[in-house]
Tab-separated table of C-alpha atoms and ligand atoms in Angstrom:
chain	number	residue	atom	x	y	z
K	1005	MET	CA	33.381	3.291	-12.739
K	1006	PHE	CA	32.030	5.591	-15.138
K	1007	GLN	CA	33.887	8.876	-15.650
K	1008	ARG	CA	31.590	11.560	-17.466
K	1009	VAL	CA	27.980	10.323	-18.395
K	1010	LEU	CA	25.966	11.990	-20.483
K	1011	ILE	CA	22.246	12.506	-19.941
K	1012	ALA	CA	19.935	12.337	-22.762
K	1013	ASN	CA	16.749	13.542	-20.732
K	1014	ARG	CA	15.302	16.495	-18.824
K	1015	GLY	CA	13.554	17.895	-15.324
K	1016	GLU	CA	12.810	15.985	-12.855
K	1017	ILE	CA	14.324	12.110	-14.081
K	1018	ALA	CA	18.044	14.153	-15.818
K	1019	LEU	CA	18.251	15.876	-12.322
K	1020	ARG	CA	18.088	12.479	-10.443
K	1021	ILE	CA	20.444	11.034	-12.968
K	1022	MET	CA	22.407	13.951	-11.920
K	1023	ARG	CA	22.353	13.495	-8.576
K	1024	ALA	CA	23.203	9.699	-8.251
K	1025	CYS	CA	26.394	10.678	-10.456
K	1026	GLN	CA	27.433	12.680	-8.400
K	1027	GLU	CA	27.478	10.393	-5.233
K	1028	LEU	CA	29.821	7.599	-7.095
K	1029	GLU	CA	31.927	10.419	-8.250
K	1030	ILE	CA	30.913	10.877	-11.980
K	1031	GLU	CA	31.470	13.780	-13.707
K	1032	THR	CA	27.568	15.126	-15.960
K	1033	VAL	CA	26.806	15.806	-18.952
K	1034	CYS	CA	23.180	17.411	-19.439
K	1035	VAL	CA	21.356	17.383	-22.778
K	1036	TYR	CA	18.965	19.933	-23.528
K	1037	SER	CA	16.376	21.852	-25.913
K	1038	THR	CA	16.579	26.131	-26.618
K	1039	ALA	CA	13.132	25.524	-24.364
K	1040	ASP	CA	15.181	24.077	-21.418
K	1041	LYS	CA	17.808	26.375	-22.288
K	1042	ASP	CA	17.409	28.282	-18.747
K	1043	ALA	CA	16.053	25.377	-16.406
K	1044	PRO	CA	17.538	25.426	-12.982
K	1045	TYR	CA	18.244	22.644	-12.318
K	1046	LEU	CA	20.984	23.057	-15.816
K	1047	LYS	CA	23.308	24.009	-13.250
K	1048	ASN	CA	23.934	21.352	-11.970
K	1049	ALA	CA	25.352	19.529	-14.058
K	1050	ASP	CA	29.085	19.802	-15.224
K	1051	GLU	CA	28.441	20.533	-18.802
K	1052	LYS	CA	25.883	20.683	-20.824
K	1053	ILE	CA	25.343	20.895	-24.811
K	1054	CYS	CA	22.647	22.219	-26.929
K	1055	ILE	CA	21.223	20.153	-28.728
K	1056	GLY	CA	17.788	21.593	-30.318
K	1057	PRO	CA	14.633	23.429	-30.809
K	1058	GLY	CA	12.284	22.562	-28.472
K	1059	PRO	CA	10.474	20.136	-30.171
K	1060	SER	CA	11.106	16.427	-29.223
K	1061	LYS	CA	11.835	14.999	-32.693
K	1062	ASP	CA	15.049	17.506	-32.943
K	1063	SER	CA	16.421	17.457	-30.090
K	1064	TYR	CA	15.195	14.959	-26.704
K	1065	LEU	CA	14.525	12.177	-29.527
K	1066	ASN	CA	17.256	12.861	-32.206
K	1067	ILE	CA	19.790	9.921	-31.923
K	1068	ALA	CA	22.183	11.983	-34.428
K	1069	ARG	CA	22.540	15.093	-32.192
K	1070	ILE	CA	22.499	12.834	-28.722
K	1071	ILE	CA	25.526	11.021	-30.395
K	1072	SER	CA	27.247	13.361	-31.697
K	1073	ALA	CA	26.838	15.667	-27.841
K	1074	ALA	CA	27.945	12.349	-26.299
K	1075	GLU	CA	31.276	12.500	-28.996
K	1076	ILE	CA	32.025	15.557	-28.570
K	1077	ALA	CA	31.340	15.666	-24.164
K	1078	ASP	CA	33.918	12.115	-23.961
K	1079	VAL	CA	31.581	10.824	-21.747
K	1080	ASP	CA	31.731	6.916	-20.937
K	1081	ALA	CA	28.297	6.004	-20.574
K	1082	ILE	CA	24.582	7.662	-21.752
K	1083	HIS	CA	22.084	7.053	-19.219
K	1084	PRO	CA	17.842	8.060	-20.545
K	1085	GLY	CA	16.111	8.413	-18.138
K	1086	TYR	CA	12.385	6.880	-19.208
K	1087	GLY	CA	10.421	8.672	-22.044
K	1088	PHE	CA	12.246	9.318	-25.269
K	1089	LEU	CA	14.832	6.946	-26.110
K	1090	ALA	CA	14.731	5.071	-22.478
K	1091	GLU	CA	12.881	2.303	-24.742
K	1092	ARG	CA	14.584	2.157	-27.646
K	1093	ALA	CA	16.182	-0.866	-28.388
K	1094	ASP	CA	18.259	0.983	-31.576
K	1095	PHE	CA	19.458	4.090	-29.359
K	1096	SER	CA	21.132	1.199	-27.243
K	1097	GLU	CA	22.014	-0.548	-30.047
K	1098	ILE	CA	23.967	3.098	-31.728
K	1099	CYS	CA	24.761	3.444	-28.150
K	1100	ARG	CA	26.933	-0.007	-28.394
K	1101	GLU	CA	28.343	1.091	-32.278
K	1102	CYS	CA	29.391	3.407	-30.922
K	1103	LYS	CA	31.210	2.326	-27.650
K	1104	ILE	CA	29.392	4.398	-25.398
K	1105	GLU	CA	27.718	2.207	-22.423
K	1106	PHE	CA	24.350	2.401	-22.859
K	1107	ILE	CA	22.217	2.638	-18.944
K	1108	GLY	CA	19.855	0.251	-19.519
K	1109	PRO	CA	18.844	-3.117	-20.892
K	1110	SER	CA	21.270	-4.567	-23.943
K	1111	PRO	CA	19.433	-3.839	-27.621
K	1112	GLU	CA	18.579	-8.350	-27.539
K	1113	ALA	CA	17.564	-7.339	-24.179
K	1114	MET	CA	14.971	-4.529	-24.482
K	1115	SER	CA	13.287	-6.325	-27.563
K	1116	LYS	CA	13.035	-9.591	-26.138
K	1117	LEU	CA	11.542	-7.490	-23.476
K	1118	GLY	CA	9.896	-5.128	-24.954
K	1119	ASP	CA	7.307	-7.105	-27.106
K	1120	LYS	CA	4.739	-8.028	-25.783
K	1121	ILE	CA	4.112	-10.966	-27.359
K	1122	GLU	CA	8.184	-12.312	-26.887
K	1123	ALA	CA	7.994	-11.143	-23.384
K	1124	LYS	CA	4.709	-13.504	-22.792
K	1125	ARG	CA	6.779	-16.288	-23.634
K	1126	TYR	CA	8.882	-15.607	-21.800
K	1127	ALA	CA	7.551	-14.968	-18.505
K	1128	ARG	CA	4.960	-18.064	-19.168
K	1129	ALA	CA	8.680	-19.795	-19.007
K	1130	ALA	CA	9.981	-17.670	-15.779
K	1131	LYS	CA	6.259	-19.053	-13.767
K	1132	VAL	CA	5.685	-15.525	-14.573
K	1133	PRO	CA	1.461	-15.495	-14.904
K	1134	VAL	CA	0.392	-14.272	-17.345
K	1135	PHE	CA	-3.588	-13.519	-18.873
K	1136	PRO	CA	-4.542	-16.545	-20.946
K	1137	GLY	CA	-5.180	-15.529	-24.485
K	1138	THR	CA	-3.316	-16.702	-28.123
K	1139	GLU	CA	-0.124	-18.730	-27.356
K	1140	GLY	CA	1.707	-16.372	-30.132
K	1141	GLU	CA	0.086	-13.496	-32.777
K	1142	ILE	CA	-2.966	-14.055	-34.443
K	1143	GLU	CA	-1.679	-15.910	-37.626
K	1144	GLU	CA	-5.828	-17.963	-38.501
K	1145	LEU	CA	-8.958	-15.465	-37.225
K	1146	ASP	CA	-10.609	-18.985	-36.171
K	1147	GLU	CA	-7.674	-19.866	-34.149
K	1148	ALA	CA	-8.063	-16.493	-32.668
K	1149	VAL	CA	-11.542	-16.913	-32.983
K	1150	GLU	CA	-11.425	-20.591	-30.542
K	1151	VAL	CA	-9.282	-19.338	-28.025
K	1152	ALA	CA	-11.656	-16.629	-27.025
K	1153	ALA	CA	-14.353	-18.772	-26.885
K	1154	GLU	CA	-12.522	-20.688	-24.199
K	1155	ILE	CA	-10.772	-18.086	-22.282
K	1156	GLY	CA	-14.437	-16.061	-22.323
K	1157	TYR	CA	-15.108	-12.919	-24.113
K	1158	PRO	CA	-14.885	-9.970	-23.260
K	1159	VAL	CA	-11.057	-10.050	-24.388
K	1160	ILE	CA	-8.539	-7.514	-25.888
K	1161	ILE	CA	-6.332	-7.101	-29.086
K	1162	LYS	CA	-3.325	-5.888	-28.851
K	1163	ALA	CA	-0.040	-5.153	-31.025
K	1164	SER	CA	3.009	-6.922	-30.504
K	1165	ALA	CA	4.670	-3.438	-30.205
K	1166	GLY	CA	2.294	-1.636	-28.755
K	1167	GLY	CA	3.325	0.522	-26.105
K	1168	GLY	CA	0.934	3.751	-24.370
K	1169	GLY	CA	-2.273	2.256	-24.261
K	1170	ARG	CA	-2.099	2.969	-28.454
K	1171	GLY	CA	-2.706	-0.639	-30.418
K	1172	MET	CA	-5.699	-2.157	-28.080
K	1173	ARG	CA	-9.327	-3.152	-29.046
K	1174	ILE	CA	-11.731	-4.932	-26.399
K	1175	CYS	CA	-13.885	-7.524	-27.843
K	1176	ARG	CA	-17.379	-8.560	-26.077
K	1177	ASN	CA	-18.424	-10.706	-28.907
K	1178	GLU	CA	-17.805	-12.512	-31.363
K	1179	ALA	CA	-18.682	-10.837	-34.270
K	1180	SER	CA	-16.929	-7.867	-32.612
K	1181	LEU	CA	-13.459	-10.200	-33.063
K	1182	ARG	CA	-14.247	-10.905	-35.979
K	1183	THR	CA	-14.758	-7.485	-37.554
K	1184	ASN	CA	-11.568	-5.851	-35.207
K	1185	VAL	CA	-8.463	-8.511	-35.178
K	1186	ALA	CA	-8.362	-7.444	-39.597
K	1187	LYS	CA	-8.358	-3.641	-38.713
K	1188	ALA	CA	-6.099	-3.742	-35.706
K	1189	GLN	CA	-3.495	-5.847	-37.764
K	1190	GLN	CA	-3.346	-3.277	-39.976
K	1191	GLU	CA	-3.392	-0.377	-37.373
K	1192	ALA	CA	0.057	-2.258	-36.036
K	1193	LEU	CA	1.113	-2.338	-38.906
K	1194	ALA	CA	1.320	1.572	-39.860
K	1195	ALA	CA	1.631	2.154	-36.506
K	1196	PHE	CA	4.501	0.136	-34.688
K	1197	GLY	CA	5.801	-1.195	-38.656
K	1198	ASN	CA	4.616	-4.663	-37.242
K	1199	GLY	CA	1.615	-5.935	-37.606
K	1200	GLY	CA	1.243	-8.605	-35.025
K	1201	VAL	CA	-1.318	-8.462	-32.507
K	1202	PHE	CA	-2.842	-11.391	-30.247
K	1203	VAL	CA	-5.971	-11.700	-27.759
K	1204	GLU	CA	-5.659	-11.826	-24.563
K	1205	LYS	CA	-8.774	-12.159	-21.626
K	1206	PHE	CA	-10.288	-8.756	-20.764
K	1207	LEU	CA	-9.934	-7.564	-16.956
K	1208	GLU	CA	-13.027	-5.312	-15.970
K	1209	HIS	CA	-12.401	-4.917	-12.611
K	1210	ALA	CA	-8.199	-4.736	-11.849
K	1211	ARG	CA	-5.389	-2.919	-10.073
K	1212	HIS	CA	-2.273	-2.247	-11.446
K	1213	VAL	CA	0.677	-3.817	-9.058
K	1214	GLU	CA	4.266	-3.965	-10.457
K	1215	ILE	CA	7.229	-5.066	-9.361
K	1216	GLN	CA	10.870	-3.433	-8.930
K	1217	VAL	CA	13.724	-5.446	-11.045
K	1218	ILE	CA	17.015	-5.575	-11.223
K	1219	GLY	CA	19.929	-7.385	-13.221
K	1220	ASP	CA	23.209	-7.244	-13.745
K	1221	LYS	CA	26.287	-7.933	-15.903
K	1222	HIS	CA	27.080	-11.677	-14.464
K	1223	GLY	CA	23.935	-13.414	-14.812
K	1224	ASN	CA	22.180	-12.145	-10.536
K	1225	ALA	CA	18.882	-10.423	-10.689
K	1226	ILE	CA	16.836	-9.049	-7.411
K	1227	HIS	CA	13.876	-7.480	-7.190
K	1228	LEU	CA	12.448	-5.045	-4.446
K	1229	TRP	CA	8.948	-5.635	-4.186
K	1230	GLU	CA	6.062	-4.248	-5.001
K	1231	ARG	CA	3.992	-1.306	-6.518
K	1232	ASP	CA	-0.074	-0.136	-6.465
K	1233	CYS	CA	-0.834	2.330	-9.101
K	1234	SER	CA	-3.952	1.892	-9.722
K	1235	MET	CA	-4.958	5.170	-9.101
K	1236	GLN	CA	-4.768	6.790	-12.887
K	1237	ARG	CA	-6.066	8.264	-15.700
K	1238	ARG	CA	-6.920	7.927	-18.783
K	1239	HIS	CA	-4.012	5.119	-18.322
K	1240	GLN	CA	-1.896	7.641	-16.604
K	1241	LYS	CA	-0.723	6.612	-13.279
K	1242	ILE	CA	-1.835	9.601	-10.599
K	1243	ILE	CA	-0.707	8.184	-7.019
K	1244	GLU	CA	1.442	5.456	-6.134
K	1245	GLU	CA	1.712	3.134	-3.373
K	1246	ALA	CA	4.392	0.801	-1.884
K	1247	PRO	CA	3.598	-1.737	-0.791
K	1248	ALA	CA	1.026	-2.992	-2.554
K	1249	PRO	CA	-2.714	-2.940	0.527
K	1250	GLY	CA	-3.750	-6.025	1.477
K	1251	VAL	CA	-2.581	-7.754	-0.470
K	1252	GLU	CA	-1.356	-11.351	1.046
K	1253	ARG	CA	3.103	-11.398	1.154
K	1254	LYS	CA	2.825	-14.685	0.687
K	1255	LYS	CA	1.243	-14.294	-2.710
K	1256	ILE	CA	3.162	-11.538	-4.044
K	1257	GLU	CA	6.782	-12.800	-3.098
K	1258	ARG	CA	5.618	-15.782	-5.182
K	1259	VAL	CA	5.452	-13.425	-7.877
K	1260	CYS	CA	8.058	-10.845	-7.482
K	1261	GLU	CA	10.321	-14.422	-7.230
K	1262	ALA	CA	8.766	-14.970	-11.091
K	1263	ALA	CA	9.633	-11.636	-12.028
K	1264	ALA	CA	13.021	-11.584	-11.227
K	1265	LYS	CA	13.802	-14.980	-12.721
K	1266	LEU	CA	12.187	-12.680	-15.320
K	1267	ILE	CA	14.318	-10.791	-16.385
K	1268	LYS	CA	17.737	-12.958	-15.265
K	1269	SER	CA	16.390	-14.930	-17.840
K	1270	ALA	CA	16.217	-12.459	-20.614
K	1271	ASP	CA	20.082	-11.193	-19.594
K	1272	TYR	CA	19.210	-8.306	-18.154
K	1273	CYS	CA	21.344	-5.380	-17.080
K	1274	GLY	CA	19.586	-2.582	-14.992
K	1275	ALA	CA	16.500	-1.511	-13.710
K	1276	ALA	CA	13.315	-2.958	-15.063
K	1277	THR	CA	9.428	-3.203	-14.234
K	1278	VAL	CA	7.014	-5.549	-14.415
K	1279	GLU	CA	3.049	-4.869	-14.378
K	1280	PHE	CA	0.602	-6.721	-13.686
K	1281	LEU	CA	-3.340	-6.557	-13.433
K	1282	MET	CA	-4.430	-7.662	-10.251
K	1283	ASP	CA	-8.164	-9.275	-10.155
K	1284	GLY	CA	-10.867	-9.333	-6.776
K	1285	GLN	CA	-9.305	-12.950	-5.828
K	1286	GLN	CA	-5.703	-11.580	-6.403
K	1287	ASN	CA	-4.699	-13.150	-9.108
K	1288	PHE	CA	-1.656	-11.544	-11.336
K	1289	TYR	CA	-2.425	-11.121	-14.787
K	1290	MET	CA	1.658	-9.455	-16.226
K	1291	LEU	CA	0.753	-6.816	-18.048
K	1292	GLU	CA	4.049	-5.669	-20.144
K	1293	VAL	CA	8.074	-4.979	-18.976
K	1294	ASN	CA	9.221	-1.516	-19.203
K	1295	THR	CA	13.172	-2.013	-19.717
K	1296	ARG	CA	14.040	1.780	-18.191
K	1297	VAL	CA	13.560	3.299	-14.370
K	1298	GLN	CA	9.933	4.898	-13.593
K	1299	VAL	CA	8.325	8.071	-12.613
K	1300	GLU	CA	8.187	6.180	-9.632
K	1301	HIS	CA	11.434	4.644	-8.259
K	1302	PRO	CA	11.062	7.176	-5.145
K	1303	ILE	CA	8.664	5.014	-3.646
K	1304	THR	CA	10.203	1.621	-3.444
K	1305	GLU	CA	14.265	3.218	-2.384
K	1306	ALA	CA	12.001	4.277	0.635
K	1307	ILE	CA	11.128	1.214	1.925
K	1308	THR	CA	14.115	-0.357	0.743
K	1309	GLY	CA	16.704	1.517	1.534
K	1310	VAL	CA	18.113	1.835	-1.662
K	1311	ASP	CA	19.015	3.279	-4.566
K	1312	ILE	CA	17.611	2.492	-8.491
K	1313	VAL	CA	19.378	4.657	-9.984
K	1314	LYS	CA	22.258	4.523	-8.771
K	1315	MET	CA	22.205	0.910	-9.160
K	1316	SER	CA	21.569	0.829	-12.266
K	1317	ILE	CA	24.686	2.827	-12.627
K	1318	GLN	CA	27.272	0.013	-11.178
K	1319	VAL	CA	25.804	-2.513	-13.180
K	1320	ALA	CA	26.307	-1.064	-16.523
K	1321	ALA	CA	29.668	-0.252	-15.286
K	1322	GLY	CA	29.748	-3.969	-14.419
K	1323	GLU	CA	29.930	-4.252	-11.011
K	1324	LYS	CA	27.511	-6.956	-9.020
K	1325	ILE	CA	24.342	-6.093	-7.311
K	1326	PRO	CA	25.690	-5.413	-3.897
K	1327	TYR	CA	22.338	-7.364	-2.499
K	1328	LYS	CA	21.349	-11.066	-1.735
K	1329	GLN	CA	17.298	-11.232	-1.837
K	1330	LYS	CA	17.343	-11.777	1.550
K	1331	ASP	CA	18.615	-7.925	2.407
K	1332	ILE	CA	15.617	-6.243	0.627
K	1333	GLN	CA	12.776	-6.174	2.949
K	1334	VAL	CA	10.361	-3.887	3.045
K	1335	LYS	CA	9.954	-1.024	5.787
K	1336	GLY	CA	7.168	0.845	6.197
K	1337	HIS	CA	5.187	2.418	3.518
K	1338	ALA	CA	4.519	5.047	1.028
K	1339	ILE	CA	2.924	7.016	-1.430
K	1340	GLU	CA	3.982	9.149	-4.490
K	1341	CYS	CA	1.368	12.272	-5.877
K	1342	ARG	CA	2.902	13.049	-8.810
K	1343	ILE	CA	2.907	16.927	-9.753
K	1344	ASN	CA	1.190	17.930	-13.197
K	1345	ALA	CA	0.741	20.911	-14.027
K	1346	GLU	CA	-2.323	20.954	-14.459
K	1347	ASP	CA	-6.163	22.662	-13.832
K	1348	HIS	CA	-7.543	19.703	-12.495
K	1349	THR	CA	-10.955	21.209	-12.898
K	1350	LYS	CA	-10.465	22.303	-16.287
K	1351	ASP	CA	-10.367	18.429	-17.504
K	1352	PHE	CA	-6.806	18.589	-16.563
K	1353	ARG	CA	-6.287	21.233	-18.877
K	1354	PRO	CA	-2.183	22.076	-18.611
K	1355	SER	CA	-0.732	24.681	-16.983
K	1356	ALA	CA	2.408	26.249	-18.562
K	1357	GLY	CA	4.162	29.296	-17.555
K	1358	LEU	CA	6.095	31.349	-15.220
K	1359	ILE	CA	5.720	29.635	-11.093
K	1360	GLU	CA	6.027	32.531	-9.194
K	1361	THR	CA	5.822	31.197	-5.895
K	1362	TYR	CA	7.188	27.894	-5.019
K	1363	ARG	CA	6.939	26.868	-1.208
K	1364	ALA	CA	8.358	23.345	-1.108
K	1365	PRO	CA	7.173	21.619	2.424
K	1366	GLY	CA	9.636	19.409	4.273
K	1367	GLY	CA	9.785	17.645	7.532
K	1368	LEU	CA	10.411	14.014	9.026
K	1369	GLY	CA	10.098	11.263	6.059
K	1370	ILE	CA	9.529	14.259	2.944
K	1371	ARG	CA	11.278	13.482	-0.421
K	1372	ILE	CA	10.881	16.098	-2.797
K	1373	ASP	CA	11.824	15.140	-6.855
K	1374	THR	CA	11.466	18.362	-8.941
K	1375	HIS	CA	13.418	20.371	-11.696
K	1376	ALA	CA	10.553	23.180	-11.083
K	1377	SER	CA	11.332	26.357	-7.905
K	1378	ALA	CA	10.343	30.083	-8.142
K	1379	GLY	CA	11.192	31.457	-11.274
K	1380	TYR	CA	11.108	28.357	-13.605
K	1381	ARG	CA	8.627	28.557	-16.659
K	1382	VAL	CA	7.593	25.493	-16.922
K	1383	PRO	CA	8.001	25.119	-21.369
K	1384	PRO	CA	4.671	23.800	-23.052
K	1385	ASN	CA	6.846	21.867	-25.192
K	1386	TYR	CA	6.832	18.519	-22.733
K	1387	ASP	CA	4.593	16.166	-20.637
K	1388	SER	CA	3.011	18.330	-17.591
K	1389	MET	CA	5.272	16.349	-14.969
K	1390	ILE	CA	7.559	19.061	-12.446
K	1391	GLY	CA	7.380	16.982	-9.636
K	1392	LYS	CA	7.051	14.493	-7.575
K	1393	LEU	CA	6.298	14.271	-3.256
K	1394	ILE	CA	7.287	11.653	-1.685
K	1395	VAL	CA	6.357	9.996	1.679
K	1396	HIS	CA	7.536	7.225	3.825
K	1397	ALA	CA	6.178	6.285	7.097
K	1398	GLN	CA	5.116	3.390	9.834
K	1399	THR	CA	2.310	2.738	7.664
K	1400	ARG	CA	-0.434	3.290	5.474
K	1401	GLU	CA	-2.052	5.487	7.396
K	1402	ALA	CA	0.501	7.745	8.773
K	1403	ALA	CA	2.414	8.239	5.323
K	1404	ILE	CA	-1.601	9.271	4.374
K	1405	THR	CA	-1.312	11.833	6.789
K	1406	ARG	CA	1.905	12.396	5.996
K	1407	ALA	CA	0.935	13.567	2.752
K	1408	LEU	CA	-2.076	15.395	3.146
K	1409	ARG	CA	0.007	16.995	6.114
K	1410	ALA	CA	2.784	17.869	2.943
K	1411	LEU	CA	0.698	18.020	0.605
K	1412	ASN	CA	-1.172	21.606	2.640
K	1413	GLU	CA	2.165	23.549	3.073
K	1414	PHE	CA	3.227	22.936	-0.199
K	1415	GLU	CA	2.625	26.286	-2.359
K	1416	ILE	CA	2.703	26.656	-6.092
K	1417	GLY	CA	1.752	28.868	-8.127
K	1418	PRO	CA	-0.144	31.575	-9.989
K	1419	ILE	CA	0.373	27.613	-12.644
K	1420	LYS	CA	-2.071	25.392	-11.741
K	1421	THR	CA	-0.657	21.709	-10.678
K	1422	THR	CA	-2.392	18.958	-8.525
K	1423	ILE	CA	-1.045	18.809	-5.680
K	1424	PRO	CA	-4.873	20.158	-4.511
K	1425	LEU	CA	-6.591	16.671	-6.132
K	1426	HIS	CA	-4.177	14.750	-4.561
K	1427	ALA	CA	-5.463	16.253	-1.197
K	1428	GLN	CA	-9.150	15.522	-1.655
K	1429	LEU	CA	-7.372	11.802	-3.146
K	1430	MET	CA	-5.861	11.744	1.203
K	1431	GLN	CA	-8.747	12.466	2.717
K	1432	ASN	CA	-10.972	10.391	0.333
K	1433	SER	CA	-12.179	6.939	2.585
K	1434	ASP	CA	-12.243	4.316	-0.395
K	1435	PHE	CA	-8.294	5.904	-0.920
K	1436	LYS	CA	-8.278	5.231	2.593
K	1437	LYS	CA	-9.453	2.134	3.131
K	1438	GLY	CA	-6.856	0.579	-0.059
K	1439	GLY	CA	-7.540	-1.232	-2.600
K	1440	VAL	CA	-8.875	1.134	-5.737
K	1441	ASP	CA	-9.066	-0.438	-9.016
K	1442	ILE	CA	-7.400	1.210	-12.458
K	1443	HIS	CA	-11.096	2.806	-13.229
K	1444	TYR	CA	-11.760	3.982	-9.760
K	1445	LEU	CA	-10.197	7.821	-10.344
K	1446	GLU	CA	-12.582	8.420	-13.703
K	1447	ARG	CA	-15.535	7.259	-12.001
K	1448	LEU	CA	-14.984	9.973	-9.002
K	1449	LEU	CA	-14.165	12.393	-11.346
K	1450	LYS	CA	-17.127	11.943	-13.418
K	1451	ASP	CA	-19.642	12.277	-10.701
N	873	ADP	P1	0.771	-0.394	-22.694
N	873	ADP	O1	2.305	-0.810	-23.476
N	873	ADP	O2	0.371	0.542	-24.359
N	873	ADP	O3	0.853	0.949	-21.760
N	873	ADP	P2	-0.272	-2.363	-21.745
N	873	ADP	O4	-0.251	-3.660	-22.003
N	873	ADP	O5	0.297	-2.182	-20.408
N	873	ADP	O6	-0.045	-1.068	-22.704
N	873	ADP	O7	-1.935	-1.805	-21.560
N	873	ADP	C1	-2.385	-0.761	-21.193
N	873	ADP	C2	-3.090	-0.310	-19.955
N	873	ADP	O8	-5.008	-1.105	-20.695
N	873	ADP	C3	-3.939	-0.971	-18.852
N	873	ADP	O9	-3.019	-0.176	-18.400
N	873	ADP	C4	-4.543	-1.799	-18.504
N	873	ADP	O10	-5.097	-0.590	-17.977
N	873	ADP	C5	-5.077	-1.604	-19.291
N	873	ADP	N1	-5.231	-3.201	-20.006
N	873	ADP	C6	-4.469	-3.429	-21.265
N	873	ADP	N2	-4.477	-5.212	-21.343
N	873	ADP	C7	-5.915	-5.116	-20.236
N	873	ADP	C8	-6.374	-6.791	-20.391
N	873	ADP	N3	-6.386	-7.717	-20.454
N	873	ADP	N4	-8.080	-6.826	-19.267
N	873	ADP	C9	-7.960	-5.507	-19.040
N	873	ADP	N5	-7.773	-3.972	-18.645
N	873	ADP	C10	-6.630	-3.899	-19.697
C-alpha cells in the first residue's frame, strides 16, 4: 500500500479522499491555492502545500506545480479527484514518467475511453448499447447524410474530443446537417485540437442513467449498479438517486454487465462511470465514459456498502478487487442533493461569501460530504457546489421523506444555497412518482 498520497484537488472531494486515506493509514498531502489557504479541510491533511494563486490555471490545473509539490513531499501517488486534472491523459502520463502512481486509469485506458468515437468502438465490441449513427469520424459529408436518413432526424453532431457539453449541434433536417458538419469540425479543431466529429440519433425525451464500474490491474472489473441523474439544469446534475426508479431489473442487469465488460476490455484500473440515456421504452444508449470518481458516488456506496474511493486507492496500489460480482447487492434506496452556493430564485446566481450559520442535519441514514462549516468563506473562484446531502432508507418513499426532513433541519446562511430548491423538489409530485426526464427541471423552473 502507498505511504503518502498527494491530493490534487480541493473542497469536499479533497476531504473525501483524505478520509479514505486515513482509514487506509496513508499519509496525506493536500495542495491548495491561496484562495483556499484558510479552508478548514486542509487541517485534515498531514501536510499542505501552496501551489499558487486562486485562478485554477495557476494552481489546480498547473501540472508542473503539482508535480513539484509531489516531489518535494515525496509521495508515492497522486489522487486527482474529479474535475481539474482528473481526465487529462497527459497528466496520468507525466505521473508515470515521474514514477508517481496516478490513482486512476493509465493514459492509454483514459485515451481509449475518453475519446467518444474510440469509446463507442469499445462499447460496441463489449455489447454495450450505443446510439445509432456514423461508425467513426465523418470523412465524407454524403456518408453522414446517408446515415442520418437511415436513423431519422433529429440527429446530433458531436466532437470526438468534446466535453462539458461543448461541441454539440442538433440537426433537425438534411439542410441543417449539411451546413453544420463543417462548422462543427472547425469548432472542434479550435476548441479541442481534434477536428473529429460524428453523428448520432438525438433523443428528445430521455432519462440519464449511469453505471458505476471499477477495474483492477489483474484484469478484473465489476459493476456497482446504476444511478439515475435525470434531475439536471444546463446538463448539471442536481439530484441523483440509486437505484433508478421503475427500471426493469433484468434489463439494467444486462447493461451493467456489459459496462463492466467494456472497462475490462480497455484494461482499465480504477473507478469509472458509463453514462447512458434511456428512452421511454427503457432502451439504453451510451453517452460517454467518465474516467474518474464522480460527485454522486456516495449514493452507490450507500446502496452497496462499498467504499468506492478506498477501493480505487487499493486497486491503484495493485490490490485485487476484493469482491465478486455476486457480492454486490442493492440494499434500499439512496438520494443525493447537491448543495450549491447559489440563489435559485435569481437564475442560480452564485452566492459566495462567509458562512455565519451552519447547522447540519443528522440521524439514521444521513451522510453529509462537505468542507463547509460556520466561519468558512466560500471563495468565488471555483465551482459553486459546497456539499452533498446523501440519504439512505429502505424504500424510495422513505428516502424522500428522510431527505425532506434533513433539508428542513439544514441551515446555511446568510449565503444562499440550493437547500430550499431541494426541499421543494422532494415534495414535487412528479419527482415522487419517479422517472422525470432530463429536461424536467428546466421546464419546471420556466413555469
Ligand atoms: P459531454 O462530454 O460534453 O458532457 P455528452 O456526450 O455527455 O457530452 O453529452 C452531454 C449532454 O448532451 C447529455 O447529458 C445529454 O443531455 C445531451 N446529449 C448528448 N447526446 C445526446 C443524444 N444523442 N440525444 C439526446 N441528448 C444528447
